[in-house]
Short mmCIF file of C-alpha atoms in Angstrom, two decimals:
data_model
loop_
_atom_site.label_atom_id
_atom_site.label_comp_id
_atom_site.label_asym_id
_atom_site.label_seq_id
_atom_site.Cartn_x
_atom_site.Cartn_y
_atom_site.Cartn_z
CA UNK A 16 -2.41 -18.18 25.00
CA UNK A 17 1.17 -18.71 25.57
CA UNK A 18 1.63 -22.66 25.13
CA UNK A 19 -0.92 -22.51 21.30
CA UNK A 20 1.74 -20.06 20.14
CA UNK A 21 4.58 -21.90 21.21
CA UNK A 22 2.72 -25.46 20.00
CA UNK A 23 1.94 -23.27 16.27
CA UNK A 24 5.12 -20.49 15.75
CA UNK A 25 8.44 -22.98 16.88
CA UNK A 26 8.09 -25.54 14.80
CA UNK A 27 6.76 -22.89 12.14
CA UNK A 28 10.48 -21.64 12.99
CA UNK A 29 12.34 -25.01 12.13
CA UNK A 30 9.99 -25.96 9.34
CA UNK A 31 10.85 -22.15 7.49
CA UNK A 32 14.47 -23.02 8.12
CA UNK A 33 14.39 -26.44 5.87
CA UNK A 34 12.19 -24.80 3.23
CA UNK A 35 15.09 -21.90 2.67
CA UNK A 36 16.54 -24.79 1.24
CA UNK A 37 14.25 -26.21 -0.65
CA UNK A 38 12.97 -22.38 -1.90
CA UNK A 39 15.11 -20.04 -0.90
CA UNK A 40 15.72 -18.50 -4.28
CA UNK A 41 11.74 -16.83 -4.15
CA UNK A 42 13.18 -14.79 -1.04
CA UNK A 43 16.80 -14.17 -2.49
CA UNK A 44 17.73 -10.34 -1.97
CA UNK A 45 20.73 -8.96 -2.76
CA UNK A 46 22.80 -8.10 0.49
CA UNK A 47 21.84 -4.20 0.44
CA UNK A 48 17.91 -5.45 0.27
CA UNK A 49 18.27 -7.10 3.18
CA UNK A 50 20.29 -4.75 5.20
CA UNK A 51 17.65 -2.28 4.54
CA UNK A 52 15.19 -4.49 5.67
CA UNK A 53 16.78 -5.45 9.02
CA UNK A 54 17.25 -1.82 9.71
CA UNK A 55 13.52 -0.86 9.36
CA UNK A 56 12.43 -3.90 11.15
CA UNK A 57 14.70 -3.33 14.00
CA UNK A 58 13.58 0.64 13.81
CA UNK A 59 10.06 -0.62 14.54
CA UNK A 60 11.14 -3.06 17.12
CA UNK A 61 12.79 -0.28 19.18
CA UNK A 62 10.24 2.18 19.29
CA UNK A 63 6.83 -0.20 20.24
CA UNK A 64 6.20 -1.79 22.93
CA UNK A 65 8.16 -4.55 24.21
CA UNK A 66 5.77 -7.43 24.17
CA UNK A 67 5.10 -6.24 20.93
CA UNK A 68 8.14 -7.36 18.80
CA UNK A 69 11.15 -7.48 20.53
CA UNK A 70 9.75 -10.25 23.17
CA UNK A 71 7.76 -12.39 21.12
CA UNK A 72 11.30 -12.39 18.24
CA UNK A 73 13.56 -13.12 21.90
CA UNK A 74 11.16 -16.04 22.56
CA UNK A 75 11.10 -17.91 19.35
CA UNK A 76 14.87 -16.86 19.13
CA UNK A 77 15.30 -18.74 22.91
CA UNK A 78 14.55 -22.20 21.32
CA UNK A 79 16.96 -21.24 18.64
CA UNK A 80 19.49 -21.24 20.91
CA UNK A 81 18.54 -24.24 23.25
CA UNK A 82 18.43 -26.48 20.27
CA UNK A 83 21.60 -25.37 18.71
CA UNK A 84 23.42 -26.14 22.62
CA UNK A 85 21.63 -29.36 22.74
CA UNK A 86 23.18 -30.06 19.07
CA UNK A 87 26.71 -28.79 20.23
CA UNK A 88 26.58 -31.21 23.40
CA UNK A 89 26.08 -34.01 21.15
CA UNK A 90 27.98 -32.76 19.03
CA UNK A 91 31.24 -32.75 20.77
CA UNK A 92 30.53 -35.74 23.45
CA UNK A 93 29.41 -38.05 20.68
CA UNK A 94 31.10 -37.06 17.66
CA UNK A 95 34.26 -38.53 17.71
CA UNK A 96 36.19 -35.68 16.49
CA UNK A 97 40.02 -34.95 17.03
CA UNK A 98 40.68 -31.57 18.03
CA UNK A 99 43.34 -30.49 15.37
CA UNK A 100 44.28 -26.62 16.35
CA UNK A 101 47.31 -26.41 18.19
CA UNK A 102 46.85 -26.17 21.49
CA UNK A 103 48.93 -22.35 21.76
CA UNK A 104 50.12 -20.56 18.83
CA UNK A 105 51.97 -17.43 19.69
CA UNK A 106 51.72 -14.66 22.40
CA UNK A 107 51.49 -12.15 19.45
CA UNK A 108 49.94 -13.45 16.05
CA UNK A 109 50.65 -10.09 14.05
CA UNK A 110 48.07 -7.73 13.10
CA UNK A 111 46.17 -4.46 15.54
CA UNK A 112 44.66 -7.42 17.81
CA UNK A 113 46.85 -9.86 17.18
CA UNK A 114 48.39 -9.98 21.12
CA UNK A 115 47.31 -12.37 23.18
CA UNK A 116 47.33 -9.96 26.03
CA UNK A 117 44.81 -8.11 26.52
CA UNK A 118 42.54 -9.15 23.48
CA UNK A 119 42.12 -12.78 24.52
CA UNK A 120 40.01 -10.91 27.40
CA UNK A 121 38.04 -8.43 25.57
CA UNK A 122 37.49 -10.88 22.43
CA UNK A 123 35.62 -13.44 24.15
CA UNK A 124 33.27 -10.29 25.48
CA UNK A 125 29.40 -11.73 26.03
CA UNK A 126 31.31 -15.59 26.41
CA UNK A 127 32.36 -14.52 29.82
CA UNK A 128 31.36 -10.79 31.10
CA UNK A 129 29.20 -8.88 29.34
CA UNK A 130 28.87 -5.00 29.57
CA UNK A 131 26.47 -5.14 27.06
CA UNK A 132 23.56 -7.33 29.35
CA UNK A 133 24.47 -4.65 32.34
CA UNK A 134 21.84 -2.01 29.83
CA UNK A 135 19.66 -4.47 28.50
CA UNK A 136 18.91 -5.90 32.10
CA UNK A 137 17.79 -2.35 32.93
CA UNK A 138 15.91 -1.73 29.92
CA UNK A 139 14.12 -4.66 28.29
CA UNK A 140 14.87 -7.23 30.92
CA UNK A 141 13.46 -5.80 34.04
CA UNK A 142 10.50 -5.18 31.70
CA UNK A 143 9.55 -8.75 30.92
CA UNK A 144 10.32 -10.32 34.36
CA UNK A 145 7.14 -11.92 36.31
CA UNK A 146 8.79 -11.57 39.77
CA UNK A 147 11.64 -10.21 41.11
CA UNK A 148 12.52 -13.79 42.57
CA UNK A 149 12.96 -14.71 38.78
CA UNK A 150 15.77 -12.37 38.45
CA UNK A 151 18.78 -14.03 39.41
CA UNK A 152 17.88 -17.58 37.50
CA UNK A 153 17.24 -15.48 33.85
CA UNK A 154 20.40 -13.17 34.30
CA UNK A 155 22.63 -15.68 36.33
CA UNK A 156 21.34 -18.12 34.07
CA UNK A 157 21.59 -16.60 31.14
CA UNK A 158 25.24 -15.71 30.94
CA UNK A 159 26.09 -19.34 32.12
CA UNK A 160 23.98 -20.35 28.98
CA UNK A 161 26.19 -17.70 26.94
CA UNK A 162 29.62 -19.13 28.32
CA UNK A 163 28.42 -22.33 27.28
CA UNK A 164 28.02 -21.18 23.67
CA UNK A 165 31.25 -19.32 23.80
CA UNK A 166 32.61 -22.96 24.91
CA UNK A 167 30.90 -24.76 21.72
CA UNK A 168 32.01 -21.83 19.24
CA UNK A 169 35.20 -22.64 20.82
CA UNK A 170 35.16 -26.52 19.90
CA UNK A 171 34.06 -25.39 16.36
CA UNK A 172 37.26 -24.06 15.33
CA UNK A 173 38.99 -26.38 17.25
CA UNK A 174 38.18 -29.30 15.08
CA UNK A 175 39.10 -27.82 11.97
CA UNK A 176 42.61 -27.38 10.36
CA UNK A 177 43.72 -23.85 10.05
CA UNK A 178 44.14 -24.44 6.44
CA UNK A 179 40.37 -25.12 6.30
CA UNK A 180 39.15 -21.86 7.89
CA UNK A 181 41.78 -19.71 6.28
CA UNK A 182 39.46 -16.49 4.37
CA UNK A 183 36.65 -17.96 6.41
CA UNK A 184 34.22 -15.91 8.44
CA UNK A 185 33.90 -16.85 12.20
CA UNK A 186 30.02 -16.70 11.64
CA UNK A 187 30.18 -19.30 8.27
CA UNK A 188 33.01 -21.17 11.05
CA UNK A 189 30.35 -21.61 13.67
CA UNK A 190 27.61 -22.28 11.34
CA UNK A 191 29.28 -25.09 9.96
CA UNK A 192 30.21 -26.47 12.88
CA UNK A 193 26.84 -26.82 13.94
CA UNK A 194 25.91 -28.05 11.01
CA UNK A 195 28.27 -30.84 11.59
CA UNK A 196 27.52 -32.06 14.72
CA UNK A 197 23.50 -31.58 13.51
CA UNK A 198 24.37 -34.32 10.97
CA UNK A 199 25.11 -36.89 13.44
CA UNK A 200 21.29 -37.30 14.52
CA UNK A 201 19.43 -36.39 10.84
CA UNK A 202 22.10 -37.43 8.26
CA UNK A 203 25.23 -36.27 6.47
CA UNK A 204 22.62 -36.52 3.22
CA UNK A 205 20.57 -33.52 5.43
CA UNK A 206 23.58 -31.50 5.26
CA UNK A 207 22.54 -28.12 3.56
CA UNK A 208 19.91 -27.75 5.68
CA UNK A 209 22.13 -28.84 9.13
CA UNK A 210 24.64 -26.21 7.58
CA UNK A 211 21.74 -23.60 6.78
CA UNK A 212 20.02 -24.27 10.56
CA UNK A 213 23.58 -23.64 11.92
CA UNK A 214 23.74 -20.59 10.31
CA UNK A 215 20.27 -19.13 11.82
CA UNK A 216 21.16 -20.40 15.27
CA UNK A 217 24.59 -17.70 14.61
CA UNK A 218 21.95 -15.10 12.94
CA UNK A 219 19.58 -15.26 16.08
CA UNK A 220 22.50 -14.83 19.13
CA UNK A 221 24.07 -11.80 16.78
CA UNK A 222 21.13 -9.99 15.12
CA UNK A 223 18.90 -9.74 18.11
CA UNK A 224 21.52 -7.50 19.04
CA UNK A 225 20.27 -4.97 16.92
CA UNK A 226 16.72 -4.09 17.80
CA UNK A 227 17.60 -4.25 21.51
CA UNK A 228 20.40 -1.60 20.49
CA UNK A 229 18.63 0.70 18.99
CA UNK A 230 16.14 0.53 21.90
CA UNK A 231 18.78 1.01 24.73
CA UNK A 232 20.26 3.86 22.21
CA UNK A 233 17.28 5.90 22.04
CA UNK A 234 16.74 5.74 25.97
CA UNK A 235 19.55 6.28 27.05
CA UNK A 236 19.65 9.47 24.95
CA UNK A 237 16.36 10.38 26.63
CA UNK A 238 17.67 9.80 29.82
CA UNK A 239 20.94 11.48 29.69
CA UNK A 240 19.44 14.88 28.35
CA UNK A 241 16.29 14.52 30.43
CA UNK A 242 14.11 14.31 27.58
CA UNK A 243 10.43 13.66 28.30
CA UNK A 244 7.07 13.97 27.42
CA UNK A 245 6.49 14.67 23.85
CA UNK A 246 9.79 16.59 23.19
CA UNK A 247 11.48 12.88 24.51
CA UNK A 248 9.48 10.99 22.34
CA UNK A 249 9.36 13.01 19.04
CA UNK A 250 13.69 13.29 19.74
CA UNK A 251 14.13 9.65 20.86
CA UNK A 252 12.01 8.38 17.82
CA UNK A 253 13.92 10.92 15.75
CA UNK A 254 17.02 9.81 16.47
CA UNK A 255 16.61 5.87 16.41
CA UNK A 256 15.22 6.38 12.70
CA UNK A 257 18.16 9.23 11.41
CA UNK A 258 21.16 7.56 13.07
CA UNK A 259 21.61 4.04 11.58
CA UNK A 260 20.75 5.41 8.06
CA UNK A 261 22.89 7.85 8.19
CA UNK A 262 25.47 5.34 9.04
CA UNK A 263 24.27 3.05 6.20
CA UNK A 264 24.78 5.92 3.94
CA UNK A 265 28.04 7.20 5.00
CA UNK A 266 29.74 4.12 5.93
CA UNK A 267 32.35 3.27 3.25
CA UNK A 268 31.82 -0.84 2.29
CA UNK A 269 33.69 -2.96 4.93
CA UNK A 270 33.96 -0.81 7.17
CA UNK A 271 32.70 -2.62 9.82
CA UNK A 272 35.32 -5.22 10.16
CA UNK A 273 37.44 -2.29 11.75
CA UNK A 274 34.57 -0.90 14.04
CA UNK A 275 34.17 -4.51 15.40
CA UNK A 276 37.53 -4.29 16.87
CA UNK A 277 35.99 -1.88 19.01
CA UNK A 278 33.36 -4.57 20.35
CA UNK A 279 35.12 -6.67 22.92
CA UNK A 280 36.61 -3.27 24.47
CA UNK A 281 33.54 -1.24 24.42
CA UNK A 282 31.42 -4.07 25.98
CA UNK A 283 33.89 -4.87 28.51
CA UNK A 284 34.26 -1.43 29.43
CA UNK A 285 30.35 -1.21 29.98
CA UNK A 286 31.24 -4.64 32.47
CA UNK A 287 33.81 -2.40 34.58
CA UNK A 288 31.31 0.06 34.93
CA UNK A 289 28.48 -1.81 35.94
CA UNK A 290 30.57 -3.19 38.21
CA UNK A 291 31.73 -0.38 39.55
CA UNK A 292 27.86 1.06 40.08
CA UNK A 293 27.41 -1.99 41.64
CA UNK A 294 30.75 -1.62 44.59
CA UNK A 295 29.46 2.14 44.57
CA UNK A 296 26.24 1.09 45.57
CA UNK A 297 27.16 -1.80 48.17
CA UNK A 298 29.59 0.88 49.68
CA UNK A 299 26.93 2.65 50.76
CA UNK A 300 24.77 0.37 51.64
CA UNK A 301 27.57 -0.67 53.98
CA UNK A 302 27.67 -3.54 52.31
CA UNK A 303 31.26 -6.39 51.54
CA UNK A 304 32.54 -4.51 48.26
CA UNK A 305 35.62 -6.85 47.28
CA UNK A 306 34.21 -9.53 45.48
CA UNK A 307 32.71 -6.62 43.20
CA UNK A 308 35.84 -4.02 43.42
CA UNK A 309 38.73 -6.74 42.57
CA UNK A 310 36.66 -7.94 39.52
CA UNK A 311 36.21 -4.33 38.24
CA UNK A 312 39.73 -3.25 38.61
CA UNK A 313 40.77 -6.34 36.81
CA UNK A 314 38.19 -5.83 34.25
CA UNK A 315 38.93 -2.23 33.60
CA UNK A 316 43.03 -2.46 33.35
CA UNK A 317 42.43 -5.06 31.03
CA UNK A 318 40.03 -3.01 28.64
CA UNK A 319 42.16 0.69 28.90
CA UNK A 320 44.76 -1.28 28.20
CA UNK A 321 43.31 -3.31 25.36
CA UNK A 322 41.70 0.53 23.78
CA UNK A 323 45.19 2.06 24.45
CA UNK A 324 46.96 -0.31 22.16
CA UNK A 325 43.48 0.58 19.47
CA UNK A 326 44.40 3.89 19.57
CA UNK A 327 48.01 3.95 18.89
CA UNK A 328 47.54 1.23 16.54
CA UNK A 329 44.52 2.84 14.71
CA UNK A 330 46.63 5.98 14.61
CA UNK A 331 49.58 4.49 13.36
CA UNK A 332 47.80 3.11 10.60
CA UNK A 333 45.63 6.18 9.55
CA UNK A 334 46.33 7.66 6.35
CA UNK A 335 44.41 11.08 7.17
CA UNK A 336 40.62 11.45 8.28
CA UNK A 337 39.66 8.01 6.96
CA UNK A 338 38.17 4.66 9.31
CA UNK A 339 41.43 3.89 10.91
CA UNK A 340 41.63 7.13 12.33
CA UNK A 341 38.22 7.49 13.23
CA UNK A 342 38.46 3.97 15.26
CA UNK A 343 41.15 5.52 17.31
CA UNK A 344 39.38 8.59 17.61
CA UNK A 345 36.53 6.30 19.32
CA UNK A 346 38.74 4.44 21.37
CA UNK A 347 40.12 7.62 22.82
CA UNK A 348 37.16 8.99 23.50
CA UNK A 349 36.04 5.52 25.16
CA UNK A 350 39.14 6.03 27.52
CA UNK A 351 38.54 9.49 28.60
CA UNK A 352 34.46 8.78 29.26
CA UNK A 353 35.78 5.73 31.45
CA UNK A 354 38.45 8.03 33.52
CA UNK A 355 35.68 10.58 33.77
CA UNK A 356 33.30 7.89 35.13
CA UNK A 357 35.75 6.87 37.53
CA UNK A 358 36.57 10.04 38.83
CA UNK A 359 33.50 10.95 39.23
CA UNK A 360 32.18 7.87 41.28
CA UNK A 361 35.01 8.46 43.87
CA UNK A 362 33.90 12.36 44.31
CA UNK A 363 30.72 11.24 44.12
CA UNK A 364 31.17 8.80 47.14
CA UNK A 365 33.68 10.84 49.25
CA UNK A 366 30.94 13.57 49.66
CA UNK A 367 28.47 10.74 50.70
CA UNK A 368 28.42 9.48 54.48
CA UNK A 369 28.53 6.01 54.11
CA UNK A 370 25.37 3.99 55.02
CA UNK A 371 23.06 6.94 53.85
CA UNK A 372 21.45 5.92 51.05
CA UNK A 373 19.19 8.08 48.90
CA UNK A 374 16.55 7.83 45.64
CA UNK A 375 19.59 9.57 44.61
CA UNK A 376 22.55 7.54 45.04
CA UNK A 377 20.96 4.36 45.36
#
């Protein structure tokens, strides 16, 4: 039952979190080890069942995250601490991302509007919901909960000197931080493992990224070529297995730290889009479209222009086929699938009377 697992595996959770350091050196893989292992166990968690892996690892993971919020409201109402970043810096910082328009709005992404939840609501989400009444207080809910983490990530860099943080990753940044606050109720003397329990709250929002990924990947791909049966499965499975290790293998070291540029945009993109399905879909159901239209044209100005500004960058900075030209290679490609999109939502709804919907359309 639900409630001996919960009463048996959470604490489990917390009490493996203090023994990493106490014993973490029996588990201590290099980097690649672990990498490796991630990948397989997120391979597996995208091709079984949901309730499987994926759901049970998203539960544990939930009290994860309500603890670390609960530590970051203490944290910053009871700490005492002086907020020590200036409060603006520059419209234009230096560097590909560096503007403050229009990367402010694609880098706080999932914080605010997330393009990203659009597929998993349709793919693991609607899969794990009890009643259809529950809908709007786990994805309404949810992304409140998310802008309220985006608001204590916020607070953790805010407290610290920009001197302090210089080199620093924002994952070690946010980590810290609640490690910090954590001390206030068990103890500055507790503070590797406040530090270490910071760091697995950041681990759990990011990494369960990855097997939910790889599971909308290798539908999607089934969907958009119409794969099914056992051709669907043997191609789906196929790729979810070949395409991250080929990536692994190919991927020259760091790369990823250009790629992620591509985040914010490609996930806000995904928002315009769902958005747009979403005005498309109240059009016809002759339905009040502006407080889903205005939102969409907002959000998708912002991100063409933000993946414009990638692109000429990226290709600026390109020294022949290598990663910067590839990133603006993707960003163009993300501009022209968005146009096409667009275009072909508005042909799409000029040949349909309005107020007929259809399996089809709807």
């Amino acid at each position: 039952p639900l409630w001996l697992s919960t009463v048996i595996f959470v604490p489990a959770t917390f009490a493996l979190s203090y023994l990493g350091t106490k014993f973490s050196t029996v588990f201590l893989f290099e980097h690649t080890s672990w990498g490796v292992l991630i990948l397989v166990y997120c391979i597996v968690a995208s091709l079984v069942p949901v309730w499987a892996l994926l759901q049970p690892r998203g539960y544990l993971g939930g009290f994860v995250l309500y603890t670390a919020i609960a530590i970051g409201i203490v944290g910053i109402f009871f700490g005492g601490y002086e907020i020590q970043q200036p409060s603006f810096k520059s419209w234009d910082i230096g560097g590909m991302t560096g503007m403050l328009f229009p990367f402010l709005f694609v880098t706080i992404a999932c914080g605010a509007c997330s393009g990203f939840h659009g597929l998993v609501c349709s793919g693991t989400t609607s899969k794990q919901i009890d009643k259809e009444s529950h809908t709007k207080a786990v994805g309404y809910g949810a992304m409140l909960a998310e802008g309220f983490v985006a608001f204590i990530a916020l607070v953790t860099i805010m407290i610290v000197a920009s001197e302090t943080v210089k080199g620093i990753s924002p994952g070690k940044i946010y980590g810290n931080g609640i490690g910090e606050f954590l001390t206030i109720l068990i103890g500055k003397e507790n503070l590797p493992f406040a530090i270490t329990f910071g760091a697995m709250a950041f681990s759990t929002f990011v990494f369960d990224t990855l097997d939910v990924s790889l599971r909308l990947g290798r539908y999607i791909v089934q969907e958009l070529f119409g794969l099914k049966g056992k051709l669907g499965a043997i191609t789906g499975t196929l790729a979810t297995i070949v395409v991250p290790f080929i990536c692994v293998l190919i991927a020259p070291k760091g790369s990823w730290n250009d790629f992620w540029t591509l985040f914010g945009a490609s996930n806000q993109l995904l928002a315009a889009l769902t958005l747009l399905s979403i005005t498309a879909w109240l059009y016809q159901a002759r339905q009040r479209i502006a407080f889903t239209l205005l939102p969409m044209l907002f959000v998708l100005a912002i991100t063409l222009s933000a993946l414009a500004s990638l692109v000429v960058g990226n290709f600026r900075a390109a020294n022949g086929f290598d990663i910067k030209f590839v990133n603006g290679l993707a960003s163009l490609v993300l501009i022209v699938l968005a146009i096409y999109l667009v275009i072909t939502a508005l042909i799409k709804l000029r040949g349909e009377k309005r107020g007929e919907l259809t399996a089809e359309n709807a």
